[in-house]
Coordinates of C-alpha atoms and ligand atoms in Angstrom, one line a residue:
X1 CA 0.0 0.0 0.0
X2 CA 1.5 3.4 -0.9
X3 CA 1.3 6.5 1.3
X4 CA -1.6 8.0 -0.6
X5 CA -3.8 5.0 -0.3
X6 CA -2.9 4.6 3.4
X7 CA -3.8 8.2 3.9
X8 CA -7.3 7.7 2.3
X9 CA -7.9 4.5 4.2
X10 CA -9.2 6.5 7.2
X11 CA -10.7 9.8 6.6
X12 CA -10.5 12.5 9.3
X13 CA -12.5 15.6 8.2
X14 CA -9.5 18.0 8.2
X15 CA -5.7 17.9 8.2
X16 CA -3.8 20.6 10.2
X17 CA -0.2 21.5 9.3
X18 CA 2.6 22.5 11.6
X19 CA 6.3 23.0 10.9
X20 CA 7.2 20.7 13.8
X21 CA 5.1 18.1 15.6
X22 CA 6.3 16.9 19.0
X23 CA 5.2 13.6 20.5
X24 CA 4.6 13.8 24.2
X25 CA 4.5 16.4 26.9
X26 CA 6.8 15.0 29.5
X27 CA 10.1 16.7 30.5
X28 CA 11.4 16.1 27.0
X29 CA 8.4 17.4 25.1
X30 CA 8.0 20.5 27.2
X31 CA 11.7 21.1 26.9
X32 CA 11.4 20.8 23.1
X33 CA 8.5 23.2 23.0
X34 CA 10.5 25.8 25.1
X35 CA 13.6 25.6 22.9
X36 CA 11.5 25.9 19.6
X37 CA 9.9 29.0 20.9
X38 CA 13.2 30.6 22.0
X39 CA 15.6 29.3 19.3
X40 CA 13.3 29.0 16.3
X41 CA 10.9 31.9 16.7
X42 CA 8.1 31.9 14.2
X43 CA 8.1 28.1 13.8
X44 CA 4.6 26.7 14.1
X45 CA 4.4 23.6 16.2
X46 CA 2.1 21.3 18.3
X47 CA 2.8 18.8 21.0
X48 CA 0.4 15.8 21.1
X49 CA 0.1 14.0 24.4
X50 CA -1.9 10.9 25.3
X51 CA -2.5 11.8 28.9
X52 CA -4.9 14.4 30.2
X53 CA -2.0 16.5 31.5
X54 CA 1.8 17.2 31.1
X55 CA 4.6 15.6 33.1
X56 CA 4.9 12.1 31.5
X57 CA 6.6 9.9 34.1
X58 CA 5.8 12.3 36.9
X59 CA 2.1 12.3 36.2
X60 CA 1.6 8.6 35.4
X61 CA 3.4 7.3 38.4
X62 CA 1.3 7.7 41.6
X63 CA 2.9 5.3 44.1
X64 CA 3.6 6.4 47.6
X65 CA 6.9 8.4 48.0
X66 CA 7.4 8.9 44.2
X67 CA 10.5 11.1 43.8
X68 CA 13.4 11.7 41.5
X69 CA 16.6 9.6 42.0
X70 CA 18.8 12.2 40.4
X71 CA 19.3 15.8 41.5
X72 CA 16.9 18.4 40.1
X73 CA 19.7 20.9 39.4
X74 CA 20.6 18.6 36.4
X75 CA 17.2 16.9 36.0
X76 CA 15.7 20.4 35.8
X77 CA 16.3 22.4 32.6
X78 CA 19.4 24.4 32.2
X79 CA 17.3 27.5 31.6
X80 CA 15.1 27.4 34.8
X81 CA 16.8 27.4 38.2
X82 CA 15.9 24.7 40.7
X83 CA 15.7 26.3 44.0
X84 CA 14.8 23.5 46.5
X85 CA 16.4 20.3 47.8
X86 CA 18.0 18.3 45.0
X87 CA 15.9 15.1 45.3
X88 CA 12.3 16.1 44.6
X89 CA 8.8 14.5 44.7
X90 CA 6.8 14.1 41.6
X91 CA 4.5 16.9 42.8
X92 CA 7.4 19.3 43.0
X93 CA 8.6 18.3 39.5
X94 CA 5.2 18.8 38.1
X95 CA 5.0 22.2 39.7
X96 CA 8.3 23.2 38.2
X97 CA 7.2 21.9 34.7
X98 CA 3.9 23.8 35.1
X99 CA 5.8 27.0 35.7
X100 CA 7.9 26.4 32.6
X101 CA 4.7 26.0 30.6
X102 CA 3.0 29.0 32.1
X103 CA 6.1 31.4 32.0
X104 CA 6.6 30.6 28.3
X105 CA 3.0 30.4 27.2
X106 CA 3.4 26.8 26.0
X107 CA 0.0 25.4 26.9
X108 CA -1.5 26.8 23.7
X109 CA 0.8 24.4 21.8
X110 CA -0.1 21.3 23.7
X111 CA -3.1 19.0 22.8
X112 CA -3.9 16.5 25.5
X113 CA -5.7 13.2 25.1
X114 CA -4.2 12.7 21.6
X115 CA -2.5 9.3 21.1
X116 CA -0.3 9.3 18.0
X117 CA -1.0 6.0 16.2
X118 CA 0.8 6.4 12.9
X119 CA 3.5 8.5 11.2
X120 CA 4.1 8.2 7.5
X121 CA 6.7 10.0 5.6
X122 CA 6.2 11.0 1.9
X123 CA 9.3 12.1 -0.1
X124 CA 7.0 13.3 -2.8
X125 CA 5.6 15.9 -0.4
X126 CA 8.5 16.1 2.0
X127 CA 6.0 15.7 4.9
X128 CA 5.1 13.4 7.7
X129 CA 1.4 12.6 8.0
X130 CA 0.6 11.9 11.6
X131 CA -2.6 10.4 12.8
X132 CA -3.8 10.4 16.3
X133 CA -6.8 9.1 18.2
X134 CA -8.5 11.5 20.6
X135 CA -9.0 9.5 23.8
X136 CA -11.9 11.7 24.8
X137 CA -14.0 11.3 21.7
X138 CA -12.4 8.3 19.9
X139 CA -12.1 10.5 16.8
X140 CA -9.1 10.1 14.4
X141 CA -7.3 13.4 13.7
X142 CA -4.7 14.1 11.1
X143 CA -1.7 16.4 10.9
X144 CA 1.0 17.0 8.5
X145 CA 4.4 18.3 9.6
X146 CA 7.8 19.0 8.1
X147 CA 9.7 17.6 11.2
X148 CA 8.8 15.0 13.8
X149 CA 10.4 15.5 17.2
X150 CA 9.8 12.3 19.2
X151 CA 9.7 13.0 22.9
X152 CA 7.8 9.8 23.8
X153 CA 10.1 8.5 26.5
X154 CA 11.4 4.9 26.5
X155 CA 8.8 2.7 28.2
X156 CA 5.1 1.9 27.9
X157 CA 3.1 4.0 30.4
X158 CA 0.0 1.7 30.2
X159 CA 1.6 -1.3 31.9
X160 CA 4.7 -2.2 33.8
X161 CA 6.7 -5.4 33.4
X162 CA 5.7 -8.3 35.7
X163 CA 7.4 -11.7 35.2
X164 CA 5.1 -14.7 35.3
X165 CA 5.8 -16.6 38.5
X166 CA 4.3 -20.0 39.3
X167 CA 0.9 -20.0 41.1
X168 CA 0.5 -16.2 41.2
X169 CA -3.3 -16.7 41.0
X170 CA -3.2 -18.6 44.3
X171 CA -2.1 -15.6 46.3
X172 CA -5.2 -14.2 48.2
X173 CA -4.1 -10.6 48.5
X174 CA -3.6 -7.9 45.9
X175 CA -0.6 -8.0 43.6
X176 CA 0.2 -4.5 42.5
X177 CA 2.7 -3.1 39.9
X178 CA 3.8 0.5 41.0
X179 CA 3.0 1.8 37.5
X180 CA -0.7 1.0 38.3
X181 CA -1.0 2.0 41.9
X182 CA -4.7 1.8 43.0
X183 CA -5.8 5.0 44.7
X184 CA -7.7 3.0 47.3
X185 CA -5.0 0.5 48.2
X186 CA -5.0 0.3 52.0
X187 CA -1.7 -0.8 53.4
X188 CA -2.0 0.5 56.9
X189 CA -0.7 -2.1 59.3
X190 CA -0.3 -4.6 56.5
X191 CA 2.6 -6.9 55.8
X192 CA 4.0 -6.1 52.4
X193 CA 6.6 -7.8 50.1
X194 CA 8.1 -5.6 47.5
X195 CA 9.8 -7.7 44.7
X196 CA 12.7 -5.8 43.3
X197 CA 15.5 -3.5 44.5
X198 CA 15.8 -0.8 41.8
X199 CA 15.0 2.9 42.3
X200 CA 11.3 2.3 42.5
X201 CA 11.6 -0.2 45.3
X202 CA 14.1 2.0 47.1
X203 CA 11.6 4.9 46.9
X204 CA 8.5 2.9 47.9
X205 CA 9.9 1.1 50.8
X206 CA 10.7 4.1 53.1
X207 CA 7.3 5.6 52.2
X208 CA 5.4 2.3 53.0
X209 CA 7.4 1.7 56.1
X210 CA 5.8 4.7 57.8
X211 CA 2.4 3.1 57.9
X212 CA 2.5 -0.6 57.2
X213 CA 3.2 -3.4 59.7
X214 CA 6.3 -4.5 57.9
X215 CA 7.8 -4.3 54.5
X216 CA 10.2 -6.7 53.0
X217 CA 12.4 -5.9 50.0
X218 CA 12.8 -9.3 48.1
X219 CA 15.6 -9.2 45.6
X220 CA 17.2 -11.9 43.5
X221 CA 20.4 -10.0 43.5
X222 CA 21.6 -6.7 45.1
X223 CA 21.8 -3.2 43.7
X224 CA 24.2 -0.3 44.3
X225 CA 22.9 2.8 45.9
X226 CA 24.4 6.2 46.6
X227 CA 23.4 7.9 49.8
X228 CA 23.9 11.2 51.5
X229 CA 22.2 14.4 52.6
X230 CA 19.4 15.6 50.4
X231 CA 21.3 18.9 49.9
X232 CA 24.1 20.2 47.8
X233 CA 26.7 22.0 49.9
X234 CA 27.8 24.5 47.2
X235 CA 24.2 25.5 46.5
X236 CA 23.6 26.1 50.3
X237 CA 26.8 28.2 50.6
X238 CA 26.0 30.3 47.5
X239 CA 22.4 30.9 48.8
X240 CA 23.9 32.0 52.2
X241 CA 25.9 34.6 50.2
X242 CA 22.7 35.7 48.5
X243 CA 24.0 34.9 45.1
X244 CA 21.4 35.1 42.3
X245 CA 19.5 31.8 41.8
X246 CA 20.5 31.7 38.1
X247 CA 24.1 31.7 39.1
X248 CA 23.6 29.1 41.8
X249 CA 21.8 26.8 39.3
X250 CA 24.7 27.1 36.8
X251 CA 27.5 26.7 39.3
X252 CA 25.7 23.8 41.1
X253 CA 25.1 22.0 37.8
X254 CA 28.8 22.3 36.9
X255 CA 29.9 21.0 40.3
X256 CA 27.5 18.1 40.2
X257 CA 28.4 17.2 36.6
X258 CA 32.1 17.4 37.3
X259 CA 31.8 15.2 40.4
X260 CA 29.6 12.7 38.5
X261 CA 32.0 12.5 35.6
X262 CA 34.9 11.8 38.0
X263 CA 32.9 9.1 39.8
X264 CA 31.8 7.5 36.5
X265 CA 35.4 7.4 35.3
X266 CA 36.4 5.8 38.6
X267 CA 33.8 3.0 38.1
X268 CA 35.6 2.1 34.9
X269 CA 39.2 2.8 35.9
X270 CA 39.2 1.7 39.5
X271 CA 36.0 -0.3 39.9
X272 CA 37.0 -1.8 43.3
X273 CA 37.7 1.6 44.8
X274 CA 34.4 3.0 43.5
X275 CA 32.6 -0.1 44.9
X276 CA 34.3 0.5 48.3
X277 CA 33.1 4.1 48.4
X278 CA 29.5 3.0 47.7
X279 CA 29.5 0.2 50.2
X280 CA 31.1 2.2 53.0
X281 CA 28.3 4.8 52.8
X282 CA 25.8 2.0 53.2
X283 CA 27.7 0.6 56.2
X284 CA 27.7 4.0 57.8
X285 CA 23.9 3.7 58.1
X286 CA 23.5 0.0 58.8
X287 CA 26.6 -0.7 60.9
X288 CA 29.3 -3.3 60.7
X289 CA 27.1 -6.2 61.8
X290 CA 24.6 -5.9 59.0
X291 CA 25.2 -8.5 56.2
X292 CA 26.1 -5.9 53.5
X293 CA 28.0 -8.6 51.5
X294 CA 24.7 -10.5 50.9
X295 CA 22.2 -7.7 50.6
X296 CA 24.0 -4.7 49.2
X297 CA 27.0 -5.9 47.2
X298 CA 26.2 -6.6 43.6
X299 CA 28.4 -8.9 41.5
X300 CA 28.7 -6.3 38.7
X301 CA 30.9 -3.3 38.4
X302 CA 29.2 -0.1 39.6
X303 CA 27.2 1.9 37.0
X304 CA 26.4 -1.1 34.8
X305 CA 22.9 -0.4 36.0
X306 CA 21.5 2.9 37.2
X307 CA 22.5 3.8 40.7
X308 CA 19.7 5.4 42.7
X309 CA 20.4 8.1 45.2
X310 CA 18.9 7.5 48.6
X311 CA 18.3 10.9 50.3
X312 CA 19.2 11.0 53.9
X313 CA 19.6 7.2 53.8
X314 CA 15.9 6.8 54.4
X315 CA 15.8 3.2 53.0
X316 CA 18.6 2.2 55.4
X317 CA 17.0 4.0 58.3
X318 CA 13.8 2.0 57.6
X319 CA 15.9 -1.2 57.7
X320 CA 17.6 -0.1 60.9
X321 CA 14.3 0.7 62.6
X322 CA 13.1 -2.9 61.9
X323 CA 10.1 -1.6 59.9
X324 CA 11.8 -2.8 56.7
X325 CA 14.0 -5.7 55.9
X326 CA 15.8 -7.3 52.9
X327 CA 15.7 -10.8 51.7
X328 CA 18.1 -11.9 48.9
X329 CA 16.7 -15.1 47.5
X330 CA 14.8 -16.5 44.5
X331 CA 11.1 -17.0 44.1
X332 CA 10.0 -20.6 43.8
X333 CA 6.3 -19.9 43.6
X334 CA 3.4 -17.9 45.0
X335 CA 1.3 -19.4 47.8
X336 CA -2.1 -18.4 49.3
X337 CA -0.2 -16.7 52.1
X338 CA 2.7 -15.1 50.2
X339 CA 5.8 -16.3 48.4
X340 CA 7.7 -19.5 48.8
X341 CA 11.5 -19.0 48.2
X342 CA 14.0 -21.4 46.6
X343 CA 15.7 -21.6 50.0
X344 CA 12.4 -23.1 51.4
X345 CA 11.5 -20.1 53.5
X346 CA 8.0 -18.7 53.0
X347 CA 7.5 -14.9 53.1
X348 CA 4.0 -14.2 54.3
X349 CA 2.3 -11.0 53.0
X350 CA -1.0 -9.2 52.8
X351 CA 0.1 -7.3 49.7
X352 CA 2.7 -8.1 47.1
X353 CA 4.2 -5.3 45.0
X354 CA 6.1 -6.1 41.8
X355 CA 8.6 -3.3 41.4
X356 CA 10.1 -5.3 38.5
X357 CA 10.5 -2.7 35.9
X358 CA 9.3 -1.4 32.5
X359 CA 8.3 -2.6 29.1
X360 CA 10.5 -0.8 26.7
X361 CA 8.6 1.1 24.0
X362 CA 11.2 3.1 22.1
X363 CA 8.9 4.5 19.4
X364 CA 5.8 5.4 21.4
X365 CA 4.0 2.4 19.9
X366 CA 3.5 4.4 16.7
X367 CA 3.3 2.6 13.4
X368 CA 5.9 4.2 11.1
X369 CA 6.3 4.1 7.3
X370 CA 8.7 5.8 4.9
X371 CA 7.5 6.2 1.4
X372 CA 5.0 3.4 1.7
X373 CA 7.4 1.0 3.4
X374 CA 6.8 -0.1 7.0
X375 CA 9.7 1.2 9.1
X376 CA 11.4 -1.0 11.7
X377 CA 13.8 1.1 13.7
X378 CA 15.8 -2.1 14.4
X379 CA 16.9 -2.0 10.7
X380 CA 18.4 1.5 11.0
X381 CA 21.7 2.8 12.5
X382 CA 21.5 5.6 14.9
X383 CA 23.2 8.9 14.4
X384 CA 24.2 9.9 18.0
X385 CA 21.2 8.2 19.5
X386 CA 18.8 10.7 18.1
X387 CA 18.4 10.3 14.3
X388 CA 18.3 7.2 12.1
X389 CA 19.7 6.2 8.8
X390 CA 17.0 6.3 6.1
X391 CA 14.5 8.1 8.3
X392 CA 14.1 11.8 7.1
X393 CA 13.2 14.8 9.3
X394 CA 12.9 12.9 12.6
X395 CA 14.7 13.2 15.9
X396 CA 14.0 11.3 19.1
X397 CA 15.1 12.1 22.6
X398 CA 16.8 9.4 24.6
X399 CA 18.4 10.8 27.7
X400 CA 21.2 9.6 29.9
X401 CA 21.2 6.8 32.3
X402 CA 24.2 7.8 34.3
X403 CA 23.3 11.4 34.4
X404 CA 20.0 13.2 34.4
X405 CA 17.8 12.6 31.4
X406 CA 17.1 16.3 30.9
X407 CA 20.7 17.2 30.2
X408 CA 20.3 15.5 26.8
X409 CA 16.9 17.1 26.3
X410 CA 18.6 20.5 26.3
X411 CA 21.5 19.3 24.1
X412 CA 19.3 17.5 21.5
X413 CA 17.1 20.6 21.4
X414 CA 20.1 22.9 20.6
X415 CA 20.9 20.4 17.8
X416 CA 17.4 20.3 16.4
X417 CA 17.0 24.1 16.4
X418 CA 20.4 24.5 14.7
X419 CA 19.4 21.9 12.1
X420 CA 16.0 23.6 11.5
X421 CA 17.6 27.0 11.2
X422 CA 20.2 25.6 8.8
X423 CA 17.5 24.0 6.6
X424 CA 15.6 27.2 6.6
X425 CA 18.6 29.2 5.5
X426 CA 19.6 26.8 2.8
X427 CA 16.1 26.0 1.6
X428 CA 16.5 22.3 2.3
X429 CA 13.2 20.4 2.9
X430 CA 14.5 17.0 3.8
X431 CA 17.5 15.7 5.8
X432 CA 18.2 12.0 6.1
X433 CA 21.2 10.6 8.0
X434 CA 23.2 8.2 5.9
X435 CA 26.4 6.2 6.4
X436 CA 29.3 7.9 4.7
X437 CA 31.7 5.8 2.4
X438 CA 34.1 5.6 5.3
X439 CA 31.4 4.1 7.5
X440 CA 30.4 1.2 5.2
X441 CA 32.7 -1.4 6.8
X442 CA 31.9 -0.2 10.3
X443 CA 30.6 -3.1 12.5
X444 CA 26.9 -2.8 13.4
X445 CA 26.3 -3.5 17.1
X446 CA 23.3 -3.5 19.4
X447 CA 22.1 -0.1 20.7
X448 CA 24.1 -0.4 23.8
X449 CA 27.0 -2.6 24.9
X450 CA 25.7 -4.9 27.7
X451 CA 29.2 -4.8 29.2
X452 CA 28.7 -1.0 29.7
X453 CA 25.0 -0.8 30.8
X454 CA 22.6 -3.7 31.1
X455 CA 19.3 -3.1 33.0
X456 CA 16.6 -5.7 32.4
X457 CA 14.2 -3.6 30.3
X458 CA 17.1 -2.8 27.9
X459 CA 18.2 -6.4 27.6
X460 CA 14.5 -7.5 27.0
X461 CA 14.0 -4.9 24.4
X462 CA 17.4 -4.5 22.7
X463 CA 16.2 -6.3 19.5
X464 CA 13.6 -3.5 19.0
X465 CA 16.2 -0.7 19.1
X466 CA 18.3 0.7 16.2
X467 CA 21.9 -0.5 15.7
X468 CA 25.0 1.4 16.7
X469 CA 28.3 1.7 15.0
X470 CA 31.8 1.9 16.7
X471 CA 32.3 5.6 16.1
X472 CA 31.0 8.4 18.5
X473 CA 28.7 9.8 15.8
X474 CA 27.0 6.4 15.3
X475 CA 26.1 5.7 18.9
X476 CA 24.4 7.0 22.0
X477 CA 27.5 7.0 24.1
X478 CA 25.8 7.9 27.5
X479 CA 28.6 10.4 28.1
X480 CA 27.3 13.9 28.9
X481 CA 30.8 15.2 29.6
X482 CA 31.9 14.4 26.1
X483 CA 28.6 15.3 24.3
X484 CA 28.4 18.8 25.9
X485 CA 31.4 19.7 23.7
X486 CA 30.7 17.4 20.7
X487 CA 27.1 18.4 20.1
X488 CA 27.6 22.2 19.6
X489 CA 30.5 21.3 17.3
X490 CA 28.4 19.2 14.9
X491 CA 29.0 20.4 11.4
X492 CA 25.6 20.7 9.6
X493 CA 27.4 20.1 6.3
X494 CA 28.9 16.8 7.4
X495 CA 28.2 14.1 4.8
X496 CA 26.2 12.2 7.4
X497 CA 23.4 14.6 6.6
X498 CA 21.9 14.2 3.2
X499 CA 19.8 17.2 2.3
X500 CA 17.2 17.5 -0.4
Ligands
FAD601 C1 9.6 6.4 38.7 C2 10.7 6.9 37.8 C3 11.7 7.8 38.3 C4 12.6 8.3 37.5 N1 13.5 9.2 38.0 C5 14.5 9.7 37.2 C6 15.4 10.7 37.7 O1 15.4 11.0 38.9 N2 16.4 11.2 36.9 C7 16.4 10.8 35.6 O2 17.2 11.3 34.9 N3 15.5 10.0 35.1 C8 14.5 9.4 35.8 N4 13.6 8.5 35.3 C9 13.6 8.3 33.9 C10 12.5 9.2 33.3 O3 11.5 8.5 32.8 C11 13.1 10.3 32.5 O4 14.2 10.9 33.1 C12 12.2 11.4 32.0 O5 11.1 11.7 32.9 C13 11.6 11.0 30.7 O6 11.0 12.1 30.2 P1 10.3 12.0 28.8 O7 9.5 13.2 28.6 O8 11.4 11.7 27.8 O9 9.4 10.7 28.8 P2 8.1 10.4 29.6 O10 8.2 11.0 31.0 O11 7.9 8.9 29.5 O12 7.0 11.2 28.8 C14 6.7 10.8 27.5 C15 5.3 11.3 27.2 O13 5.0 11.0 25.9 C16 3.7 10.5 25.9 N5 3.5 9.6 24.7 C17 4.2 8.4 24.5 N6 3.8 7.9 23.4 C18 2.8 8.7 22.8 C19 2.0 8.7 21.7 N7 2.1 7.6 20.8 N8 1.2 9.7 21.4 C20 1.1 10.7 22.3 N9 1.8 10.8 23.4 C21 2.7 9.8 23.7 C22 3.4 9.8 27.2 O14 2.1 9.8 27.5 C23 4.2 10.7 28.1 O15 3.5 11.7 28.7 C24 12.7 8.0 36.1 C25 11.7 7.1 35.6 C26 10.7 6.6 36.4 C27 9.7 5.7 35.9

């Protein structure tokens, strides 16, 4: 079926046109909208968002205690100072994003309850035709756009990932995934088992511990955590000196990023020393008698999976108080009363929470086609983790795992705006990344090297992701410290970019 016949297969009454169409109104989509307004004035654009409101992750996750696991000086945008404690609740993040929208008059550009279902590129028209379903009316609406800016995040918001364990149906109590937290879940004085020990579990457990009878963190294998005061010393000092908040934001960001880069390098160059730093901070809370070797010492090198920050050691304080505990074991099966472990021990529970992660959805579950041919992103090679060979006029935002996601939102936005301005100046209507002659013998590898970073959702979904090459320009290298210099230096006339 060619593009034209696909277009006429469903027939919305009208088609609206925008220079740029943004998918999503999470931290990435709102950032894209801000940068378009400021760096490409006069560009018409719309952001289509499935949910009833902005915020993405921070509006769809409603479990108790939901908060960031990285600091808001760097998770916040570079253009709007963060003025509170670095680890923030979802409510605080939403308030901050709401201010960005209001201060920059962005709400007139956002259409909520619009789920993008298909995106079809036509080289004859040099346009994307985007169809969306209005979740309030069920109506199909159609847009055309010159440039598609995908800010759809990396996982499916409608459901989390829950493994199939034997006899789950036998358990008498509720089994809840944190992504679908029921508003009326009463956990007062209940015994809870949380399966998993990632950032979500680490956030939930101290919050649940306040009111439940007891909460057990059940993990197959341990996770690294960083811990410390929920404060950044340099920000506190500058505030005491009554320095302007804009300066505090910039200086604090630089300090955090410098320290993070040093720590990341240490995890590669001196992994044992980095491990010791992390574990001694845990020991400072739990004491020498606690079995840190079993429960908090992973087998992998630090930073191969995301390291969550535990503000004020609240998870460890919960353990120390006796309200929370950790069990490191494997699940054999569920029982009526709880979970039978492979060691033979039974964990009794009134509620079981499966903090077991996400389902990767790299393309927002949108059906793509280029010139009538169905597009599978796994057949493409990524240009710097944001564009794809053979896919014209499209950028997607994939943030950092070892640093705050939003750092890349700002960097990618600078690139997109520079590209759009360049195309306007040169009269180009189409830009498609392509391998250059010198790239043709380059090995094509999975999106990310599992030796470098290997969380479960990535490993489960790697086959869906574009390929990477072995040169910096053909991969998402997860290195903000390098990209902050590399991105502004990108030459718009590089032969990677094929213009028409
Ligand atoms: C609980 C939790 C805590 C986290 N904490 C941190 C942290 O502290 N620091 C950090 O750096 N990262 C953190 N992350 C990762 C986090 O998801 C990202 O940092 C960031 O919020 C992603 O923003 P985003 O706008 O790119 O994507 P999302 O927040 O996922 O937003 C994408 C938006 O796009 C919409 N959308 C998707 N598909 C479509 C479609 N087809 N049509 C229309 N709309 C669509 C979605 O509804 C959603 O609103 C956390 C993740 C989770 C789940």
